[in-house]
Amino acid sequence: MSKLTGIRACVFDAYGTIFDFASAVARCRDIPDDKRGALTTLWRDKQLQYTWLRALQGRYVDFWQVTGDALDFALDSLGIHSPALKTQLMDLYLTLSAFPEVPEVLRSLREAGFVTAILSNGSPAMLESAVSAAGLSSLFDAILSVDAVGTYKTHPSVYQYALDQLGVLAREVSFQSSNAWDAYAASDFGMRVVWCNRYSQREERLPGKPDREIRTLTQLPALLSLAR
């Protein structure tokens, strides 16, 4: 796989890329086994749908509110009625597990001189909590939330915000996301994109095209080893 050149900053999506969003349900013992998979999928799907719809409507609320609303929908759809369980799951979402390769990959990028950052739909408090709980605070130069922009991915203003904050050009960014829709949008914006296709998604029929596709972030340093 050919290497990316001219990269100054490595910017990562958070949920699904750095953090395993399924780990909240996986760590909760009070969910019936036969509903775990459905709850994880429905919660995530509705969470994303609400961000897209709110962005279209111009009705922004932060990602904590969206995540809670999506969980309400998912629990109700599955016939689970427990305020205590909702509270437990929301608390677990603040301390999602990082994927196992993440710390080593981030350390190697920083040692090579790359700027490292998160660009996420997550609220500042959610991101700070997850990063701290995973022991990653010292491995990021910046944690960037759409909250500062007041809309959600895939609005171009979100990707522009990252450039403004990091002081780089779009072509100088390697953007990593496990979400195909996010990867394609960042590519259409002009960033170099590495699609971390953890979930074996199909290619999107959308503007943009990721520059590279990998299965885990373990493969990222090799793509950038000759970039500086």
Coordinates of N, CA and C in Angstrom, one line a residue:
M1 N 0.9 -1.2 0.0 CA 0.0 0.0 0.0 C 0.9 1.2 0.0
S2 N 0.7 2.1 -1.0 CA 1.5 3.3 -1.1 C 1.3 4.3 0.1
K3 N 2.3 5.1 0.4 CA 2.3 5.9 1.6 C 1.7 7.3 1.2
L4 N 1.2 8.0 2.3 CA 0.7 9.3 2.1 C 1.9 10.3 2.4
T5 N 2.0 11.3 1.6 CA 3.1 12.3 1.8 C 2.5 13.7 2.1
G6 N 3.4 14.5 2.6 CA 3.0 15.9 2.9 C 2.1 16.1 4.1
I7 N 2.0 15.1 4.9 CA 1.1 15.1 6.1 C 1.7 15.8 7.3
R8 N 1.0 16.7 7.9 CA 1.5 17.4 9.1 C 0.7 17.0 10.3
A9 N -0.6 16.7 10.2 CA -1.5 16.4 11.3 C -2.3 15.2 11.0
C10 N -2.5 14.4 12.1 CA -3.3 13.2 12.0 C -4.5 13.5 12.9
V11 N -5.7 13.5 12.3 CA -6.9 13.9 13.0 C -7.8 12.6 13.0
F12 N -8.4 12.3 14.1 CA -9.2 11.1 14.3 C -10.6 11.4 14.7
D13 N -11.5 10.7 14.1 CA -12.9 10.6 14.6 C -12.8 9.9 16.0
A14 N -13.7 10.1 16.8 CA -13.7 9.5 18.2 C -14.4 8.1 18.2
Y15 N -15.8 8.2 18.0 CA -16.6 7.1 18.3 C -16.6 6.1 17.2
G16 N -16.1 4.9 17.5 CA -16.0 3.9 16.4 C -14.6 3.8 15.9
T17 N -13.8 4.9 16.1 CA -12.4 4.9 15.5 C -11.4 4.8 16.6
I18 N -11.5 5.7 17.6 CA -10.7 5.7 18.8 C -11.3 4.8 19.9
F19 N -12.6 5.1 20.1 CA -13.4 4.4 21.2 C -14.4 3.5 20.6
D20 N -14.6 2.4 21.3 CA -15.5 1.3 20.9 C -16.9 1.7 21.5
F21 N -17.8 2.2 20.7 CA -19.1 2.6 21.2 C -19.9 1.4 21.7
A22 N -19.6 0.2 21.3 CA -20.3 -1.0 21.8 C -19.9 -1.4 23.2
S23 N -18.9 -0.8 23.7 CA -18.4 -1.2 25.0 C -19.3 -0.8 26.2
A24 N -20.1 0.2 26.0 CA -21.1 0.6 27.0 C -22.1 -0.5 27.3
V25 N -22.7 -1.0 26.3 CA -23.6 -2.1 26.5 C -22.9 -3.4 26.9
A26 N -21.7 -3.6 26.4 CA -21.0 -4.8 26.7 C -20.6 -4.9 28.2
R27 N -20.4 -3.7 28.8 CA -20.0 -3.7 30.2 C -21.1 -3.6 31.2
C28 N -22.3 -3.5 30.7 CA -23.5 -3.4 31.5 C -24.1 -4.7 31.7
R29 N -24.2 -5.2 33.0 CA -24.7 -6.5 33.3 C -26.2 -6.7 33.3
D30 N -26.9 -5.5 33.3 CA -28.3 -5.6 33.6 C -29.2 -5.6 32.3
I31 N -28.5 -5.8 31.2 CA -29.3 -5.9 29.9 C -29.5 -7.4 29.5
P32 N -30.7 -7.8 29.2 CA -30.9 -9.2 28.8 C -30.0 -9.6 27.6
D33 N -29.4 -10.7 27.7 CA -28.4 -11.2 26.6 C -29.0 -11.1 25.2
D34 N -30.3 -11.4 25.1 CA -31.0 -11.5 23.8 C -31.3 -10.1 23.2
K35 N -31.0 -9.1 24.0 CA -31.3 -7.7 23.5 C -30.0 -6.8 23.4
R36 N -28.9 -7.4 23.8 CA -27.6 -6.6 23.7 C -27.2 -6.1 22.3
G37 N -27.2 -7.1 21.4 CA -26.9 -6.7 20.0 C -27.8 -5.7 19.4
A38 N -29.1 -5.9 19.6 CA -30.1 -5.0 19.1 C -30.0 -3.6 19.7
L39 N -29.7 -3.6 21.0 CA -29.6 -2.3 21.7 C -28.4 -1.5 21.2
T40 N -27.3 -2.2 21.1 CA -26.1 -1.5 20.6 C -26.3 -0.9 19.2
T41 N -26.9 -1.7 18.3 CA -27.1 -1.2 16.9 C -28.1 -0.1 16.9
L42 N -29.2 -0.3 17.5 CA -30.3 0.7 17.4 C -29.9 2.0 18.1
W43 N -29.2 1.9 19.2 CA -28.8 3.2 19.9 C -27.8 3.9 19.0
R44 N -26.9 3.3 18.4 CA -25.9 3.9 17.5 C -26.6 4.5 16.3
D45 N -27.4 3.7 15.6 CA -28.1 4.1 14.4 C -28.9 5.4 14.7
K46 N -29.7 5.4 15.8 CA -30.6 6.5 16.1 C -29.8 7.7 16.5
Q47 N -28.7 7.5 17.2 CA -27.8 8.6 17.6 C -27.3 9.3 16.3
L48 N -26.8 8.6 15.3 CA -26.4 9.2 14.1 C -27.5 9.9 13.3
Q49 N -28.6 9.2 13.2 CA -29.8 9.8 12.5 C -30.2 11.2 13.2
Y50 N -30.2 11.2 14.5 CA -30.6 12.5 15.1 C -29.6 13.6 14.8
T51 N -28.3 13.3 14.7 CA -27.3 14.3 14.4 C -27.6 14.8 13.0
W52 N -27.8 14.0 12.1 CA -28.0 14.4 10.7 C -29.3 15.2 10.6
L53 N -30.4 14.7 11.2 CA -31.6 15.4 11.1 C -31.6 16.8 11.8
R54 N -31.0 16.9 13.0 CA -30.8 18.1 13.6 C -30.0 19.1 12.9
A55 N -28.9 18.6 12.2 CA -28.1 19.5 11.4 C -29.0 20.1 10.2
L56 N -29.8 19.2 9.6 CA -30.6 19.7 8.5 C -31.7 20.7 9.0
Q57 N -32.2 20.5 10.1 CA -33.2 21.3 10.7 C -32.7 22.6 11.3
G58 N -31.4 22.7 11.5 CA -30.8 23.8 12.3 C -31.2 23.8 13.7
R59 N -31.4 22.6 14.3 CA -31.9 22.5 15.7 C -30.8 21.8 16.5
Y60 N -29.7 22.5 16.7 CA -28.5 21.8 17.4 C -28.8 21.7 18.9
V61 N -28.5 20.6 19.4 CA -28.3 20.3 20.9 C -27.0 19.5 20.9
D62 N -26.4 19.5 22.1 CA -25.1 18.8 22.1 C -25.3 17.3 22.1
F63 N -24.1 16.6 21.9 CA -24.1 15.2 21.6 C -24.6 14.4 22.9
W64 N -24.4 14.9 24.0 CA -24.9 14.3 25.2 C -26.4 14.1 25.2
Q65 N -27.1 15.2 24.8 CA -28.5 15.2 24.7 C -29.0 14.2 23.6
V66 N -28.3 14.3 22.4 CA -28.6 13.4 21.3 C -28.4 11.9 21.7
T67 N -27.4 11.7 22.4 CA -27.1 10.3 22.9 C -28.1 9.8 23.8
G68 N -28.6 10.6 24.7 CA -29.6 10.3 25.7 C -31.0 10.1 25.0
D69 N -31.3 10.9 24.0 CA -32.5 10.8 23.3 C -32.5 9.5 22.5
A70 N -31.4 9.2 21.8 CA -31.3 8.0 21.1 C -31.4 6.7 21.9
L71 N -30.9 6.8 23.1 CA -31.0 5.7 24.1 C -32.4 5.5 24.5
D72 N -33.1 6.6 24.8 CA -34.5 6.5 25.1 C -35.3 5.8 24.0
F73 N -35.1 6.2 22.8 CA -35.8 5.6 21.7 C -35.4 4.1 21.6
A74 N -34.2 3.7 21.7 CA -33.8 2.3 21.6 C -34.3 1.5 22.7
L75 N -34.3 2.0 24.0 CA -34.8 1.2 25.1 C -36.3 1.0 24.9
D76 N -37.0 2.1 24.6 CA -38.5 2.0 24.4 C -38.8 1.0 23.3
S77 N -38.0 1.0 22.2 CA -38.3 0.1 21.0 C -38.1 -1.3 21.4
L78 N -37.2 -1.6 22.4 CA -37.0 -3.0 22.8 C -37.8 -3.4 24.0
G79 N -38.7 -2.5 24.5 CA -39.5 -2.8 25.6 C -38.8 -2.8 26.9
I80 N -37.7 -2.1 27.0 CA -36.9 -2.0 28.3 C -37.2 -0.6 28.9
H81 N -37.8 -0.7 30.1 CA -38.3 0.5 30.8 C -37.6 0.6 32.2
S82 N -36.5 1.3 32.2 CA -35.7 1.3 33.4 C -34.9 2.6 33.5
P83 N -35.3 3.6 34.2 CA -34.5 4.9 34.3 C -33.1 4.6 34.8
A84 N -33.0 3.7 35.8 CA -31.7 3.4 36.4 C -30.8 2.8 35.3
L85 N -31.3 1.9 34.4 CA -30.5 1.4 33.4 C -30.0 2.4 32.4
K86 N -30.9 3.4 32.1 CA -30.5 4.5 31.2 C -29.3 5.2 31.8
T87 N -29.5 5.6 33.1 CA -28.4 6.3 33.8 C -27.1 5.5 33.8
Q88 N -27.2 4.2 34.0 CA -26.0 3.4 34.0 C -25.3 3.4 32.6
L89 N -26.1 3.3 31.6 CA -25.5 3.2 30.2 C -24.9 4.6 29.8
M90 N -25.6 5.6 30.2 CA -25.0 7.0 29.9 C -23.7 7.2 30.6
D91 N -23.6 6.8 31.9 CA -22.4 6.9 32.6 C -21.3 6.1 32.0
L92 N -21.6 4.9 31.5 CA -20.6 4.0 30.8 C -20.2 4.6 29.5
Y93 N -21.0 5.4 28.9 CA -20.6 6.1 27.6 C -19.6 7.1 27.8
L94 N -19.4 7.6 29.0 CA -18.4 8.6 29.4 C -17.0 7.9 29.5
T95 N -17.0 6.6 29.6 CA -15.7 5.9 29.8 C -15.6 4.7 28.9
L96 N -16.0 4.9 27.6 CA -15.9 3.9 26.6 C -14.5 3.4 26.5
S97 N -14.3 2.1 26.2 CA -13.0 1.5 26.0 C -12.4 2.0 24.7
A98 N -11.1 2.3 24.8 CA -10.4 2.6 23.5 C -10.0 1.2 22.9
F99 N -9.9 1.2 21.5 CA -9.5 0.0 20.8 C -8.0 -0.3 21.2
P100 N -7.7 -1.5 21.3 CA -6.4 -1.9 22.0 C -5.2 -1.3 21.3
E101 N -5.2 -1.1 20.0 CA -4.0 -0.6 19.3 C -3.8 0.9 19.5
V102 N -4.8 1.7 20.0 CA -4.8 3.1 19.9 C -3.6 3.8 20.7
P103 N -3.3 3.4 21.9 CA -2.2 4.1 22.6 C -0.9 4.0 21.9
E104 N -0.5 2.8 21.4 CA 0.8 2.6 20.7 C 0.8 3.4 19.4
V105 N -0.3 3.4 18.7 CA -0.3 4.1 17.4 C -0.1 5.6 17.7
L106 N -0.8 6.1 18.6 CA -0.7 7.6 18.9 C 0.7 7.9 19.4
R107 N 1.3 7.1 20.2 CA 2.7 7.4 20.6 C 3.6 7.4 19.5
S108 N 3.5 6.4 18.6 CA 4.4 6.4 17.4 C 4.2 7.6 16.5
L109 N 3.0 8.1 16.3 CA 2.8 9.3 15.5 C 3.4 10.5 16.2
R110 N 3.2 10.7 17.5 CA 3.7 11.8 18.1 C 5.3 11.8 18.1
E111 N 5.8 10.6 18.3 CA 7.3 10.5 18.3 C 7.9 10.9 16.9
A112 N 7.1 10.6 15.9 CA 7.5 11.0 14.5 C 7.3 12.5 14.2
G113 N 6.6 13.2 15.1 CA 6.5 14.6 14.9 C 5.1 15.1 14.4
F114 N 4.2 14.2 14.3 CA 2.9 14.6 13.7 C 2.0 15.2 14.8
V115 N 1.3 16.2 14.5 CA 0.2 16.7 15.4 C -0.9 15.7 15.4
T116 N -1.4 15.4 16.6 CA -2.5 14.5 16.8 C -3.7 15.2 17.4
A117 N -4.9 14.9 16.8 CA -6.1 15.6 17.3 C -7.3 14.7 17.1
I118 N -8.3 14.9 17.9 CA -9.7 14.3 17.7 C -10.6 15.4 17.1
L119 N -11.4 15.0 16.2 CA -12.5 15.9 15.6 C -13.7 15.0 15.7
S120 N -14.7 15.4 16.6 CA -15.8 14.5 16.9 C -17.1 15.3 17.1
N121 N -18.2 14.6 16.9 CA -19.5 15.1 17.3 C -19.7 15.2 18.8
G122 N -18.9 14.5 19.5 CA -19.0 14.5 21.0 C -18.9 15.8 21.6
S123 N -19.6 16.0 22.7 CA -19.4 17.3 23.4 C -18.1 17.4 24.1
P124 N -17.6 18.6 24.4 CA -16.3 18.7 25.1 C -16.2 17.8 26.4
A125 N -17.2 17.8 27.2 CA -17.2 17.0 28.4 C -17.1 15.5 28.1
M126 N -17.9 15.1 27.2 CA -17.9 13.6 26.8 C -16.5 13.2 26.3
L127 N -15.9 14.0 25.5 CA -14.6 13.7 24.9 C -13.5 13.7 26.0
E128 N -13.5 14.8 26.8 CA -12.5 14.9 27.8 C -12.6 13.7 28.8
S129 N -13.8 13.3 29.1 CA -14.0 12.1 30.0 C -13.5 10.8 29.4
A130 N -13.8 10.6 28.1 CA -13.4 9.3 27.5 C -11.9 9.3 27.3
V131 N -11.3 10.4 26.9 CA -9.9 10.5 26.7 C -9.1 10.2 28.0
S132 N -9.6 10.9 29.0 CA -9.0 10.7 30.3 C -9.1 9.3 30.9
A133 N -10.3 8.7 30.8 CA -10.5 7.4 31.3 C -9.7 6.4 30.6
A134 N -9.4 6.6 29.3 CA -8.6 5.7 28.5 C -7.1 5.9 28.6
G135 N -6.7 7.0 29.4 CA -5.3 7.3 29.6 C -4.6 7.9 28.4
L136 N -5.4 8.6 27.6 CA -4.9 9.1 26.3 C -4.6 10.6 26.3
S137 N -4.8 11.3 27.4 CA -4.8 12.7 27.5 C -3.4 13.3 27.0
S138 N -2.3 12.6 27.3 CA -1.0 13.1 26.9 C -0.7 12.9 25.4
L139 N -1.6 12.1 24.7 CA -1.3 11.7 23.4 C -2.0 12.5 22.3
F140 N -2.8 13.5 22.7 CA -3.4 14.3 21.8 C -3.0 15.8 22.0
D141 N -2.7 16.5 20.9 CA -2.5 17.9 20.9 C -3.7 18.7 21.0
A142 N -4.8 18.2 20.5 CA -6.1 19.0 20.5 C -7.3 18.0 20.5
I143 N -8.3 18.3 21.3 CA -9.6 17.6 21.2 C -10.6 18.6 20.8
L144 N -11.1 18.4 19.6 CA -12.0 19.3 18.9 C -13.4 18.8 18.8
S145 N -14.3 19.6 19.3 CA -15.8 19.2 19.3 C -16.6 20.0 18.4
V146 N -17.5 19.5 17.7 CA -18.5 20.2 16.9 C -19.2 21.3 17.7
D147 N -19.2 21.1 19.0 CA -20.0 22.0 19.8 C -19.6 23.5 19.6
A148 N -18.3 23.7 19.2 CA -17.8 25.0 18.9 C -18.4 25.6 17.6
V149 N -18.9 24.7 16.7 CA -19.4 25.1 15.4 C -20.9 25.2 15.5
G150 N -21.5 24.4 16.3 CA -23.0 24.4 16.5 C -23.7 23.6 15.4
T151 N -23.1 22.6 14.8 CA -23.7 21.7 13.9 C -22.9 20.4 13.9
Y152 N -23.4 19.4 13.2 CA -22.7 18.1 13.2 C -22.1 17.7 11.9
K153 N -21.2 16.8 11.9 CA -20.7 16.2 10.7 C -21.9 15.6 9.9
T154 N -21.9 15.9 8.6 CA -20.9 16.1 7.7 C -20.8 17.5 7.2
H155 N -21.3 18.5 8.0 CA -21.3 19.9 7.5 C -19.8 20.3 7.3
P156 N -19.5 21.0 6.1 CA -18.1 21.4 5.9 C -17.5 22.3 6.9
S157 N -18.4 23.0 7.7 CA -17.8 23.9 8.7 C -17.1 23.1 9.8
V158 N -17.5 21.9 10.0 CA -16.9 21.1 11.0 C -15.4 20.8 10.6
Y159 N -15.2 20.4 9.4 CA -13.9 20.0 8.9 C -13.0 21.3 8.8
Q160 N -13.6 22.4 8.5 CA -12.9 23.7 8.4 C -12.5 24.1 9.8
Y161 N -13.3 23.8 10.8 CA -12.9 24.2 12.2 C -11.6 23.5 12.6
A162 N -11.4 22.2 12.2 CA -10.2 21.5 12.5 C -9.0 22.2 11.9
L163 N -9.1 22.6 10.6 CA -8.0 23.3 9.9 C -7.7 24.6 10.7
D164 N -8.7 25.4 11.0 CA -8.5 26.6 11.7 C -7.8 26.5 13.0
Q165 N -8.2 25.5 13.8 CA -7.6 25.2 15.1 C -6.2 24.7 15.0
L166 N -5.9 23.9 14.0 CA -4.6 23.3 13.9 C -3.6 24.1 13.1
G167 N -4.1 25.0 12.3 CA -3.2 25.9 11.5 C -2.6 25.1 10.3
V168 N -3.4 24.2 9.7 CA -2.9 23.4 8.6 C -3.8 23.5 7.4
L169 N -3.4 23.1 6.3 CA -4.2 23.0 5.1 C -4.9 21.6 5.0
A170 N -6.0 21.6 4.3 CA -6.7 20.3 4.2 C -5.8 19.2 3.7
R171 N -5.0 19.5 2.7 CA -4.1 18.4 2.1 C -3.0 18.0 3.0
E172 N -2.8 18.7 4.1 CA -1.8 18.4 5.1 C -2.3 17.5 6.3
V173 N -3.6 17.2 6.2 CA -4.3 16.4 7.2 C -4.5 15.0 6.7
S174 N -4.1 14.0 7.5 CA -4.6 12.6 7.4 C -5.7 12.4 8.4
F175 N -6.9 12.3 7.8 CA -8.1 12.1 8.7 C -8.5 10.7 8.7
Q176 N -8.7 10.2 9.9 CA -9.0 8.7 10.2 C -10.4 8.6 10.7
S177 N -11.2 7.8 10.1 CA -12.6 7.6 10.6 C -13.0 6.2 10.2
S178 N -13.7 5.5 11.2 CA -14.3 4.2 10.9 C -15.6 4.3 10.2
N179 N -16.2 5.5 10.2 CA -17.5 5.8 9.7 C -17.4 6.2 8.2
A180 N -17.9 5.4 7.3 CA -17.7 5.6 5.9 C -18.3 7.0 5.5
W181 N -19.4 7.4 6.0 CA -20.0 8.6 5.6 C -19.1 9.8 6.0
D182 N -18.5 9.7 7.2 CA -17.5 10.7 7.7 C -16.3 10.7 6.8
A183 N -15.8 9.6 6.5 CA -14.6 9.5 5.6 C -14.8 10.1 4.3
Y184 N -15.9 9.8 3.7 CA -16.2 10.3 2.3 C -16.4 11.9 2.4
A185 N -17.0 12.3 3.4 CA -17.3 13.8 3.6 C -16.0 14.5 3.8
A186 N -15.1 14.0 4.6 CA -13.8 14.6 4.8 C -13.0 14.6 3.5
S187 N -13.0 13.6 2.7 CA -12.4 13.5 1.5 C -12.9 14.6 0.5
D188 N -14.2 14.7 0.5 CA -14.9 15.7 -0.4 C -14.5 17.1 0.0
F189 N -14.2 17.3 1.3 CA -13.8 18.6 1.8 C -12.4 18.9 1.4
G190 N -11.6 17.9 1.1 CA -10.2 18.1 0.7 C -9.1 17.5 1.5
M191 N -9.5 16.9 2.6 CA -8.5 16.2 3.5 C -8.1 14.9 2.8
R192 N -6.9 14.5 3.2 CA -6.4 13.1 2.9 C -7.1 12.2 3.9
V193 N -7.6 11.1 3.5 CA -8.5 10.3 4.3 C -8.0 8.8 4.4
V194 N -7.9 8.3 5.6 CA -7.7 6.9 5.8 C -8.9 6.3 6.4
W195 N -9.6 5.5 5.7 CA -10.9 4.9 6.2 C -10.5 3.7 7.0
C196 N -10.7 3.7 8.3 CA -10.4 2.6 9.2 C -11.7 1.7 9.2
N197 N -11.8 0.8 8.3 CA -13.1 0.1 8.1 C -13.2 -1.1 9.0
R198 N -13.3 -0.8 10.3 CA -13.4 -1.8 11.3 C -14.6 -2.8 11.1
Y199 N -15.7 -2.2 10.6 CA -17.0 -2.9 10.6 C -17.3 -3.5 9.2
S200 N -16.3 -3.6 8.3 CA -16.5 -4.2 7.0 C -17.7 -3.6 6.2
Q201 N -17.7 -2.2 6.3 CA -18.8 -1.5 5.5 C -18.5 -1.5 4.0
R202 N -19.6 -1.4 3.3 CA -19.5 -1.2 1.8 C -19.1 0.2 1.5
E203 N -18.5 0.4 0.3 CA -18.2 1.8 -0.2 C -19.5 2.6 -0.3
E204 N -19.5 3.8 0.1 CA -20.6 4.7 0.0 C -20.7 5.2 -1.5
R205 N -21.9 5.6 -1.8 CA -22.2 6.3 -3.1 C -22.4 7.7 -2.8
L206 N -21.3 8.4 -2.4 CA -21.4 9.8 -2.0 C -20.2 10.5 -2.6
P207 N -20.2 11.9 -2.6 CA -19.0 12.6 -3.0 C -17.8 12.3 -2.2
G208 N -16.6 12.4 -2.8 CA -15.4 12.1 -2.1 C -15.0 10.6 -2.2
K209 N -13.8 10.3 -1.8 CA -13.2 9.0 -1.9 C -12.0 8.8 -1.0
P210 N -12.1 8.0 0.0 CA -10.9 7.8 0.9 C -9.7 7.5 0.1
D211 N -8.5 8.0 0.6 CA -7.3 7.7 -0.1 C -6.8 6.3 0.2
R212 N -7.0 5.8 1.4 CA -6.6 4.5 1.8 C -7.7 3.9 2.6
E213 N -7.7 2.5 2.6 CA -8.6 1.8 3.5 C -7.8 0.8 4.3
I214 N -8.0 0.8 5.6 CA -7.3 -0.2 6.5 C -8.4 -0.8 7.4
R215 N -8.0 -1.8 8.1 CA -8.9 -2.5 9.0 C -8.8 -2.1 10.4
T216 N -7.6 -1.8 10.9 CA -7.4 -1.2 12.2 C -6.4 -0.1 12.1
L217 N -6.3 0.7 13.2 CA -5.3 1.8 13.2 C -3.8 1.3 13.2
T218 N -3.6 0.0 13.5 CA -2.3 -0.6 13.6 C -1.6 -0.3 12.2
Q219 N -2.3 -0.3 11.2 CA -1.7 -0.1 9.8 C -1.4 1.3 9.5
L220 N -1.8 2.3 10.3 CA -1.6 3.7 10.0 C -0.2 4.2 10.0
P221 N 0.6 3.9 11.0 CA 2.0 4.4 11.0 C 2.8 4.0 9.7
A222 N 2.6 2.8 9.2 CA 3.3 2.4 8.0 C 2.9 3.3 6.8
L223 N 1.7 3.7 6.8 CA 1.2 4.6 5.7 C 1.9 6.0 5.7
L224 N 2.3 6.4 6.9 CA 2.8 7.7 7.1 C 4.3 7.8 7.4
S225 N 5.0 6.6 7.3 CA 6.4 6.6 7.8 C 7.3 7.4 6.9
L226 N 7.0 7.7 5.7 CA 7.9 8.5 4.8 C 7.2 9.9 4.5
A227 N 6.2 10.3 5.4 CA 5.5 11.5 5.0 C 6.1 12.7 5.4
R228 N 7.2 12.7 6.3 CA 7.8 13.9 6.7 C 9.3 14.0 6.3

